């Protein structure tokens, strides 16, 4: 069997060809629909396809070793962001609980007092 390998110089050509094909597909869809703007769902799907294509080409260009290293770094960054968001959420919950307790401890009508 022949192993298909993509050389680095072929990647820009393949990406350009894919973008041209996607654009041609959108032009055909727009002509078929009467030149109305595409729906939000169609635009989101097209954007998703382009993102997947970009990620696939990027990982293929890096190679398996660098892609593995990059994913390790990305996982570490994601863990730090998750830790920070958890800390902020905990602080917000603690503040809200303290405010509720303070509001419950205060009398309803400040004009009423036991001095009377």
CSV table of N, CA, C and O in Angstrom, one decimal:
chain,number,residue,atom,x,y,z
A,1,UNK,N,0.8,-1.2,0.0
A,1,UNK,CA,0.0,0.0,0.0
A,1,UNK,C,0.9,1.2,0.0
A,1,UNK,O,1.9,1.3,0.6
A,2,UNK,N,0.4,2.3,-0.6
A,2,UNK,CA,1.1,3.5,-0.6
A,2,UNK,C,0.6,4.4,0.5
A,2,UNK,O,-0.6,4.6,0.7
A,3,UNK,N,1.6,4.9,1.2
A,3,UNK,CA,1.2,5.9,2.3
A,3,UNK,C,1.1,7.3,1.7
A,3,UNK,O,2.1,7.7,1.0
A,4,UNK,N,0.0,7.9,1.9
A,4,UNK,CA,-0.2,9.3,1.4
A,4,UNK,C,0.4,10.3,2.4
A,4,UNK,O,-0.1,10.3,3.5
A,5,UNK,N,1.4,11.0,2.0
A,5,UNK,CA,2.0,12.0,2.9
A,5,UNK,C,1.9,13.4,2.2
A,5,UNK,O,2.1,13.5,1.0
A,6,UNK,N,1.6,14.3,3.0
A,6,UNK,CA,1.4,15.7,2.5
A,6,UNK,C,2.7,16.4,2.9
A,6,UNK,O,3.1,16.5,4.1
A,7,UNK,N,3.3,17.0,1.9
A,7,UNK,CA,4.5,17.8,2.2
A,7,UNK,C,4.1,19.2,2.6
A,7,UNK,O,3.0,19.6,2.3
A,8,UNK,N,5.0,19.9,3.3
A,8,UNK,CA,4.6,21.2,3.8
A,8,UNK,C,4.3,22.2,2.7
A,8,UNK,O,3.4,23.1,2.9
A,9,UNK,N,4.9,22.1,1.6
A,9,UNK,CA,4.6,23.1,0.5
A,9,UNK,C,3.2,22.8,-0.1
A,9,UNK,O,2.7,23.7,-0.8
A,10,UNK,N,2.6,21.7,0.1
A,10,UNK,CA,1.3,21.3,-0.5
A,10,UNK,C,0.2,21.9,0.4
A,10,UNK,O,-0.9,22.0,-0.1
A,11,UNK,N,0.4,22.2,1.6
A,11,UNK,CA,-0.6,22.6,2.5
A,11,UNK,C,-1.3,23.9,2.1
A,11,UNK,O,-2.6,23.9,2.0
A,12,UNK,N,-0.6,25.0,1.8
A,12,UNK,CA,-1.3,26.2,1.3
A,12,UNK,C,-2.1,25.9,0.0
A,12,UNK,O,-3.2,26.5,-0.1
A,13,UNK,N,-1.6,25.1,-0.8
A,13,UNK,CA,-2.4,24.8,-2.1
A,13,UNK,C,-3.7,24.1,-1.7
A,13,UNK,O,-4.8,24.4,-2.2
A,14,UNK,N,-3.6,23.1,-0.8
A,14,UNK,CA,-4.8,22.4,-0.4
A,14,UNK,C,-5.8,23.3,0.3
A,14,UNK,O,-7.0,23.2,0.1
A,15,UNK,N,-5.3,24.1,1.2
A,15,UNK,CA,-6.2,25.0,1.9
A,15,UNK,C,-6.9,26.0,0.9
A,15,UNK,O,-8.1,26.2,1.0
A,16,UNK,N,-6.1,26.5,0.0
A,16,UNK,CA,-6.7,27.4,-1.0
A,16,UNK,C,-7.7,26.7,-1.8
A,16,UNK,O,-8.8,27.3,-2.1
A,17,UNK,N,-7.5,25.5,-2.2
A,17,UNK,CA,-8.4,24.8,-3.0
A,17,UNK,C,-9.7,24.5,-2.2
A,17,UNK,O,-10.8,24.6,-2.7
A,18,UNK,N,-9.5,24.1,-1.0
A,18,UNK,CA,-10.7,23.9,-0.1
A,18,UNK,C,-11.5,25.2,0.1
A,18,UNK,O,-12.8,25.1,0.0
A,19,UNK,N,-10.9,26.3,0.2
A,19,UNK,CA,-11.6,27.5,0.4
A,19,UNK,C,-12.4,27.9,-0.9
A,19,UNK,O,-13.5,28.3,-0.8
A,20,UNK,N,-11.7,27.7,-2.0
A,20,UNK,CA,-12.4,28.0,-3.3
A,20,UNK,C,-13.6,27.0,-3.5
A,20,UNK,O,-14.7,27.5,-3.9
A,21,UNK,N,-13.5,25.8,-3.1
A,21,UNK,CA,-14.6,24.9,-3.2
A,21,UNK,C,-15.7,25.2,-2.3
A,21,UNK,O,-16.9,25.2,-2.7
A,22,UNK,N,-15.4,25.6,-1.1
A,22,UNK,CA,-16.5,26.0,-0.1
A,22,UNK,C,-17.2,27.3,-0.6
A,22,UNK,O,-18.4,27.4,-0.6
A,23,UNK,N,-16.4,28.3,-1.2
A,23,UNK,CA,-17.0,29.5,-1.7
A,23,UNK,C,-17.8,29.2,-2.9
A,23,UNK,O,-18.9,29.7,-3.0
A,24,UNK,N,-17.4,28.3,-3.8
A,24,UNK,CA,-18.2,27.9,-4.9
A,24,UNK,C,-19.5,27.3,-4.5
A,24,UNK,O,-20.6,27.5,-5.0
A,25,UNK,N,-19.4,26.4,-3.4
A,25,UNK,CA,-20.6,25.8,-2.9
A,25,UNK,C,-21.6,26.8,-2.4
A,25,UNK,O,-22.8,26.8,-2.6
A,26,UNK,N,-21.1,27.8,-1.6
A,26,UNK,CA,-22.0,28.9,-1.1
A,26,UNK,C,-22.6,29.7,-2.2
A,26,UNK,O,-23.7,30.1,-2.2
A,27,UNK,N,-21.8,30.0,-3.3
A,27,UNK,CA,-22.4,30.7,-4.4
A,27,UNK,C,-23.5,30.0,-5.1
A,27,UNK,O,-24.5,30.5,-5.5
A,28,UNK,N,-23.3,28.7,-5.2
A,28,UNK,CA,-24.4,27.8,-5.8
A,28,UNK,C,-25.6,27.8,-5.0
A,28,UNK,O,-26.7,27.9,-5.5
A,29,UNK,N,-25.4,27.8,-3.7
A,29,UNK,CA,-26.6,27.8,-2.7
A,29,UNK,C,-27.3,29.1,-2.8
A,29,UNK,O,-28.5,29.2,-2.9
A,30,UNK,N,-26.5,30.2,-2.9
A,30,UNK,CA,-27.1,31.5,-2.9
A,30,UNK,C,-27.9,31.7,-4.2
A,30,UNK,O,-29.0,32.3,-4.3
A,31,UNK,N,-27.3,31.2,-5.3
A,31,UNK,CA,-28.1,31.4,-6.6
A,31,UNK,C,-29.3,30.5,-6.6
A,31,UNK,O,-30.4,31.0,-7.1
A,32,UNK,N,-29.3,29.4,-6.0
A,32,UNK,CA,-30.4,28.5,-5.9
A,32,UNK,C,-31.5,29.1,-5.1
A,32,UNK,O,-32.7,29.0,-5.4
A,33,UNK,N,-31.2,29.8,-4.0
A,33,UNK,CA,-32.1,30.4,-3.1
A,33,UNK,C,-32.6,31.8,-3.5
A,33,UNK,O,-33.4,32.4,-2.9
A,34,UNK,N,-32.1,32.3,-4.6
A,34,UNK,CA,-32.6,33.6,-5.1
A,34,UNK,C,-31.8,34.8,-4.5
A,34,UNK,O,-32.4,35.8,-4.3
A,35,UNK,N,-30.5,34.6,-4.2
A,35,UNK,CA,-29.7,35.6,-3.7
A,35,UNK,C,-30.1,36.2,-2.4
A,35,UNK,O,-29.7,37.3,-2.0
A,36,UNK,N,-30.9,35.5,-1.6
A,36,UNK,CA,-31.2,35.9,-0.3
A,36,UNK,C,-30.0,35.5,0.6
A,36,UNK,O,-29.3,34.6,0.3
A,37,UNK,N,-29.8,36.3,1.7
A,37,UNK,CA,-28.7,35.9,2.5
A,37,UNK,C,-28.9,34.6,3.2
A,37,UNK,O,-30.1,34.2,3.4
A,38,UNK,N,-27.9,33.8,3.4
A,38,UNK,CA,-28.1,32.5,4.0
A,38,UNK,C,-28.6,32.6,5.4
A,38,UNK,O,-28.4,33.6,6.1
A,39,UNK,N,-29.2,31.5,5.9
A,39,UNK,CA,-29.7,31.5,7.2
A,39,UNK,C,-28.6,31.4,8.2
A,39,UNK,O,-27.4,31.1,7.9
A,40,UNK,N,-28.9,31.8,9.4
A,40,UNK,CA,-27.9,31.7,10.5
A,40,UNK,C,-27.3,30.3,10.7
A,40,UNK,O,-26.1,30.1,10.9
A,41,UNK,N,-28.2,29.3,10.5
A,41,UNK,CA,-27.7,27.9,10.7
A,41,UNK,C,-26.7,27.6,9.6
A,41,UNK,O,-25.7,26.9,9.8
A,42,UNK,N,-27.0,28.0,8.4
A,42,UNK,CA,-26.1,27.7,7.2
A,42,UNK,C,-24.8,28.4,7.4
A,42,UNK,O,-23.7,27.8,7.2
A,43,UNK,N,-24.8,29.6,7.8
A,43,UNK,CA,-23.6,30.4,8.1
A,43,UNK,C,-22.8,29.7,9.2
A,43,UNK,O,-21.5,29.6,9.1
A,44,UNK,N,-23.4,29.3,10.2
A,44,UNK,CA,-22.7,28.7,11.3
A,44,UNK,C,-22.1,27.3,10.9
A,44,UNK,O,-21.0,27.0,11.2
A,45,UNK,N,-22.8,26.6,10.1
A,45,UNK,CA,-22.3,25.3,9.6
A,45,UNK,C,-21.1,25.5,8.7
A,45,UNK,O,-20.1,24.8,8.8
A,46,UNK,N,-21.2,26.6,7.8
A,46,UNK,CA,-20.0,26.9,7.0
A,46,UNK,C,-18.8,27.3,7.8
A,46,UNK,O,-17.7,26.9,7.5
A,47,UNK,N,-19.0,28.1,8.8
A,47,UNK,CA,-17.9,28.6,9.6
A,47,UNK,C,-17.3,27.4,10.3
A,47,UNK,O,-16.1,27.3,10.5
A,48,UNK,N,-18.2,26.5,10.8
A,48,UNK,CA,-17.7,25.3,11.5
A,48,UNK,C,-16.8,24.4,10.6
A,48,UNK,O,-15.8,23.9,11.0
A,49,UNK,N,-17.3,24.3,9.3
A,49,UNK,CA,-16.5,23.5,8.4
A,49,UNK,C,-15.1,24.1,8.1
A,49,UNK,O,-14.1,23.4,8.1
A,50,UNK,N,-15.1,25.4,8.0
A,50,UNK,CA,-13.8,26.1,7.8
A,50,UNK,C,-12.9,26.0,9.0
A,50,UNK,O,-11.7,25.8,8.9
A,51,UNK,N,-13.5,26.1,10.2
A,51,UNK,CA,-12.7,25.9,11.5
A,51,UNK,C,-12.1,24.5,11.5
A,51,UNK,O,-10.9,24.3,11.8
A,52,UNK,N,-12.9,23.5,11.3
A,52,UNK,CA,-12.4,22.1,11.3
A,52,UNK,C,-11.3,21.9,10.2
A,52,UNK,O,-10.3,21.2,10.5
A,53,UNK,N,-11.5,22.5,9.0
A,53,UNK,CA,-10.5,22.4,8.0
A,53,UNK,C,-9.2,23.0,8.5
A,53,UNK,O,-8.1,22.5,8.3
A,54,UNK,N,-9.3,24.2,9.1
A,54,UNK,CA,-8.1,24.9,9.5
A,54,UNK,C,-7.4,24.1,10.6
A,54,UNK,O,-6.1,24.0,10.6
A,55,UNK,N,-8.1,23.6,11.6
A,55,UNK,CA,-7.5,22.8,12.7
A,55,UNK,C,-6.8,21.5,12.1
A,55,UNK,O,-5.7,21.2,12.5
A,56,UNK,N,-7.5,20.9,11.2
A,56,UNK,CA,-7.0,19.6,10.6
A,56,UNK,C,-5.7,19.9,9.9
A,56,UNK,O,-4.7,19.2,10.0
A,57,UNK,N,-5.7,21.0,9.1
A,57,UNK,CA,-4.5,21.3,8.3
A,57,UNK,C,-3.3,21.7,9.3
A,57,UNK,O,-2.2,21.4,9.1
A,58,UNK,N,-3.7,22.5,10.3
A,58,UNK,CA,-2.7,22.9,11.3
A,58,UNK,C,-2.0,21.8,12.0
A,58,UNK,O,-0.8,21.7,12.1
A,59,UNK,N,-2.8,20.8,12.4
A,59,UNK,CA,-2.3,19.6,13.1
A,59,UNK,C,-1.5,18.8,12.1
A,59,UNK,O,-0.4,18.3,12.5
A,60,UNK,N,-1.9,18.7,10.9
A,60,UNK,CA,-1.2,17.9,9.9
A,60,UNK,C,0.2,18.6,9.6
A,60,UNK,O,1.2,17.9,9.4
A,61,UNK,N,0.2,19.9,9.6
A,61,UNK,CA,1.4,20.6,9.3
A,61,UNK,C,2.4,20.5,10.5
A,61,UNK,O,3.6,20.4,10.3
A,62,UNK,N,1.9,20.4,11.7
A,62,UNK,CA,2.8,20.3,12.9
A,62,UNK,C,3.4,18.9,13.0
A,62,UNK,O,4.6,18.8,13.4
A,63,UNK,N,2.7,17.9,12.6
A,63,UNK,CA,3.2,16.5,12.8
A,63,UNK,C,2.7,16.0,14.1
A,63,UNK,O,2.4,16.8,15.0
A,64,UNK,N,2.8,14.7,14.3
A,64,UNK,CA,2.3,14.1,15.5
A,64,UNK,C,3.0,14.5,16.8
A,64,UNK,O,2.4,14.7,17.8
A,65,UNK,N,4.3,14.7,16.7
A,65,UNK,CA,5.1,15.0,18.0
A,65,UNK,C,4.8,16.4,18.4
A,65,UNK,O,4.5,16.6,19.6
A,66,UNK,N,4.9,17.3,17.5
A,66,UNK,CA,4.6,18.7,17.9
A,66,UNK,C,3.1,18.9,18.3
A,66,UNK,O,2.8,19.7,19.2
A,67,UNK,N,2.2,18.2,17.6
A,67,UNK,CA,0.8,18.3,17.9
A,67,UNK,C,0.5,17.8,19.3
A,67,UNK,O,-0.3,18.4,20.1
A,68,UNK,N,1.2,16.7,19.7
A,68,UNK,CA,1.1,16.2,21.0
A,68,UNK,C,1.6,17.2,22.1
A,68,UNK,O,1.0,17.4,23.1
A,69,UNK,N,2.7,17.8,21.8
A,69,UNK,CA,3.3,18.8,22.7
A,69,UNK,C,2.4,20.0,22.8
A,69,UNK,O,2.1,20.5,23.9
A,70,UNK,N,1.8,20.5,21.7
A,70,UNK,CA,0.9,21.6,21.7
A,70,UNK,C,-0.4,21.3,22.5
A,70,UNK,O,-0.9,22.1,23.2
A,71,UNK,N,-0.9,20.1,22.3
A,71,UNK,CA,-2.1,19.7,23.1
A,71,UNK,C,-1.8,19.6,24.6
A,71,UNK,O,-2.7,20.0,25.4
A,72,UNK,N,-0.6,19.3,25.0
A,72,UNK,CA,-0.2,19.3,26.4
A,72,UNK,C,-0.2,20.7,26.9
A,72,UNK,O,-0.7,20.9,28.0
A,73,UNK,N,0.4,21.6,26.2
A,73,UNK,CA,0.4,23.0,26.6
A,73,UNK,C,-1.0,23.6,26.6
A,73,UNK,O,-1.4,24.3,27.6
A,74,UNK,N,-1.8,23.3,25.6
A,74,UNK,CA,-3.2,23.7,25.6
A,74,UNK,C,-4.0,23.2,26.8
A,74,UNK,O,-4.8,23.9,27.4
A,75,UNK,N,-3.8,21.9,27.1
A,75,UNK,CA,-4.5,21.3,28.3
A,75,UNK,C,-4.1,22.0,29.6
A,75,UNK,O,-4.9,22.3,30.5
A,76,UNK,N,-2.8,22.4,29.7
A,76,UNK,CA,-2.3,23.1,30.9
A,76,UNK,C,-2.9,24.5,31.0
A,76,UNK,O,-3.4,24.9,32.1
A,77,UNK,N,-3.0,25.2,29.9
A,77,UNK,CA,-3.6,26.5,29.9
A,77,UNK,C,-5.1,26.4,30.2
A,77,UNK,O,-5.7,27.2,31.0
A,78,UNK,N,-5.8,25.4,29.7
A,78,UNK,CA,-7.2,25.2,30.0
A,78,UNK,C,-7.4,24.9,31.4
A,78,UNK,O,-8.4,25.3,32.0
A,79,UNK,N,-6.5,24.1,32.0
A,79,UNK,CA,-6.6,23.8,33.5
A,79,UNK,C,-6.5,25.1,34.3
A,79,UNK,O,-7.2,25.3,35.3
A,80,UNK,N,-5.5,25.9,34.0
A,80,UNK,CA,-5.3,27.2,34.7
A,80,UNK,C,-6.6,28.1,34.6
A,80,UNK,O,-7.0,28.6,35.5
A,81,UNK,N,-7.1,28.2,33.4
A,81,UNK,CA,-8.3,29.0,33.2
A,81,UNK,C,-9.5,28.4,34.0
A,81,UNK,O,-10.3,29.1,34.6
A,82,UNK,N,-9.6,27.1,34.0
A,82,UNK,CA,-10.7,26.4,34.7
A,82,UNK,C,-10.6,26.7,36.2
A,82,UNK,O,-11.5,27.0,36.9
A,83,UNK,N,-9.3,26.6,36.7
A,83,UNK,CA,-9.1,26.9,38.1
A,83,UNK,C,-9.4,28.4,38.4
A,83,UNK,O,-10.1,28.6,39.5
A,84,UNK,N,-9.1,29.3,37.6
A,84,UNK,CA,-9.4,30.7,37.8
A,84,UNK,C,-10.9,31.0,37.8
A,84,UNK,O,-11.4,31.7,38.7
A,85,UNK,N,-11.6,30.4,36.8
A,85,UNK,CA,-13.0,30.5,36.8
A,85,UNK,C,-13.7,29.9,38.0
A,85,UNK,O,-14.7,30.4,38.5
A,86,UNK,N,-13.2,28.8,38.5
A,86,UNK,CA,-13.8,28.1,39.7
A,86,UNK,C,-13.6,29.0,40.9
A,86,UNK,O,-14.5,29.2,41.7
A,87,UNK,N,-12.4,29.6,41.0
A,87,UNK,CA,-12.1,30.6,42.1
A,87,UNK,C,-13.0,31.8,42.1
A,87,UNK,O,-13.6,32.2,43.1
A,88,UNK,N,-13.2,32.3,40.9
A,88,UNK,CA,-14.2,33.5,40.7
A,88,UNK,C,-15.6,33.1,41.1
A,88,UNK,O,-16.3,33.9,41.7
A,89,UNK,N,-16.0,31.9,40.6
A,89,UNK,CA,-17.4,31.5,40.9
A,89,UNK,C,-17.5,31.3,42.4
A,89,UNK,O,-18.6,31.6,43.0
A,90,UNK,N,-16.5,30.7,43.1
A,90,UNK,CA,-16.6,30.5,44.5
A,90,UNK,C,-16.7,31.8,45.3
A,90,UNK,O,-17.5,32.0,46.2
A,91,UNK,N,-15.9,32.8,44.8
A,91,UNK,CA,-15.9,34.1,45.5
A,91,UNK,C,-17.3,34.8,45.3
A,91,UNK,O,-17.8,35.4,46.2
A,92,UNK,N,-17.8,34.7,44.1
A,92,UNK,CA,-19.1,35.3,43.8
A,92,UNK,C,-20.2,34.6,44.7
A,92,UNK,O,-21.1,35.3,45.2
A,93,UNK,N,-20.2,33.3,44.8
A,93,UNK,CA,-21.2,32.6,45.6
A,93,UNK,C,-21.0,33.0,47.1
A,93,UNK,O,-22.0,33.2,47.8
A,94,UNK,N,-19.8,33.1,47.6
A,94,UNK,CA,-19.5,33.5,49.0
A,94,UNK,C,-20.0,34.9,49.2
A,94,UNK,O,-20.7,35.2,50.3
A,95,UNK,N,-19.8,35.8,48.3
A,95,UNK,CA,-20.2,37.2,48.5
A,95,UNK,C,-21.8,37.3,48.5
A,95,UNK,O,-22.4,38.0,49.3
A,96,UNK,N,-22.4,36.5,47.6
A,96,UNK,CA,-23.9,36.5,47.5
A,96,UNK,C,-24.4,36.0,48.8
A,96,UNK,O,-25.4,36.5,49.4
A,97,UNK,N,-23.8,34.9,49.4
A,97,UNK,CA,-24.3,34.4,50.7
A,97,UNK,C,-24.1,35.4,51.8
A,97,UNK,O,-25.0,35.5,52.6
A,98,UNK,N,-23.0,36.0,51.8
A,98,UNK,CA,-22.8,37.0,52.9
A,98,UNK,C,-23.8,38.2,52.8
A,98,UNK,O,-24.3,38.7,53.8
A,99,UNK,N,-24.1,38.6,51.6
A,99,UNK,CA,-25.0,39.7,51.4
A,99,UNK,C,-26.4,39.3,51.8
A,99,UNK,O,-27.2,40.1,52.4
A,100,UNK,N,-26.8,38.1,51.5
A,100,UNK,CA,-28.1,37.6,51.9
A,100,UNK,C,-28.2,37.5,53.5
A,100,UNK,O,-29.2,37.9,54.1
A,101,UNK,N,-27.1,37.0,54.1
A,101,UNK,CA,-27.1,37.0,55.6
A,101,UNK,C,-27.2,38.3,56.2
A,101,UNK,O,-27.9,38.5,57.2
A,102,UNK,N,-26.4,39.3,55.6
A,102,UNK,CA,-26.5,40.7,56.1
A,102,UNK,C,-27.9,41.3,55.9
A,102,UNK,O,-28.4,42.0,56.8
A,103,UNK,N,-28.5,41.0,54.8
A,103,UNK,CA,-29.8,41.6,54.6
A,103,UNK,C,-30.8,41.0,55.5
A,103,UNK,O,-31.8,41.6,56.0
A,104,UNK,N,-30.7,39.7,55.8
A,104,UNK,CA,-31.6,39.0,56.7
A,104,UNK,C,-31.4,39.5,58.2
A,104,UNK,O,-32.4,39.6,59.0
A,105,UNK,N,-30.2,39.9,58.5
A,105,UNK,CA,-29.9,40.4,59.9
A,105,UNK,C,-30.4,41.8,60.1
A,105,UNK,O,-30.7,42.2,61.3
A,106,UNK,N,-30.5,42.6,59.1
A,106,UNK,CA,-31.0,44.0,59.2
A,106,UNK,C,-32.5,44.0,59.5
A,106,UNK,O,-33.2,43.2,58.9
A,107,UNK,N,-33.0,45.0,60.3
A,107,UNK,CA,-34.4,45.1,60.5
A,107,UNK,C,-35.1,45.6,59.1
A,107,UNK,O,-34.5,46.3,58.3
A,108,UNK,N,-36.4,45.2,59.0
A,108,UNK,CA,-37.1,45.6,57.8
A,108,UNK,C,-37.3,47.1,57.6
A,108,UNK,O,-37.2,47.6,56.6
A,109,UNK,N,-37.7,47.7,58.7
A,109,UNK,CA,-38.0,49.2,58.7
A,109,UNK,C,-37.0,49.9,59.6
A,109,UNK,O,-37.0,49.7,60.8
A,110,UNK,N,-36.1,50.7,59.0
A,110,UNK,CA,-35.1,51.3,59.9
A,110,UNK,C,-35.7,52.3,60.8
A,110,UNK,O,-35.1,52.7,61.8
A,111,UNK,N,-36.9,52.8,60.6
A,111,UNK,CA,-37.6,53.7,61.5
A,111,UNK,C,-38.0,53.1,62.8
A,111,UNK,O,-38.2,53.7,63.9
A,112,UNK,N,-38.3,51.8,62.8
A,112,UNK,CA,-38.7,51.1,64.0
A,112,UNK,C,-37.4,50.8,64.8
A,112,UNK,O,-36.4,50.3,64.4
A,113,UNK,N,-37.6,51.0,66.1
A,113,UNK,CA,-36.5,50.7,67.0
A,113,UNK,C,-37.0,50.3,68.4
A,113,UNK,O,-38.2,50.5,68.7
A,114,UNK,N,-36.2,49.8,69.3
A,114,UNK,CA,-36.6,49.4,70.6
A,114,UNK,C,-36.5,50.5,71.6
A,114,UNK,O,-36.4,50.2,72.8
A,115,UNK,N,-36.3,51.7,71.2
A,115,UNK,CA,-36.1,52.8,72.2
A,115,UNK,C,-37.4,53.4,72.7
A,115,UNK,O,-37.4,54.4,73.4
A,116,UNK,N,-38.4,52.8,72.6
A,116,UNK,CA,-39.6,53.5,72.8
A,116,UNK,C,-40.4,53.4,73.9
A,116,UNK,O,-41.2,53.8,74.5
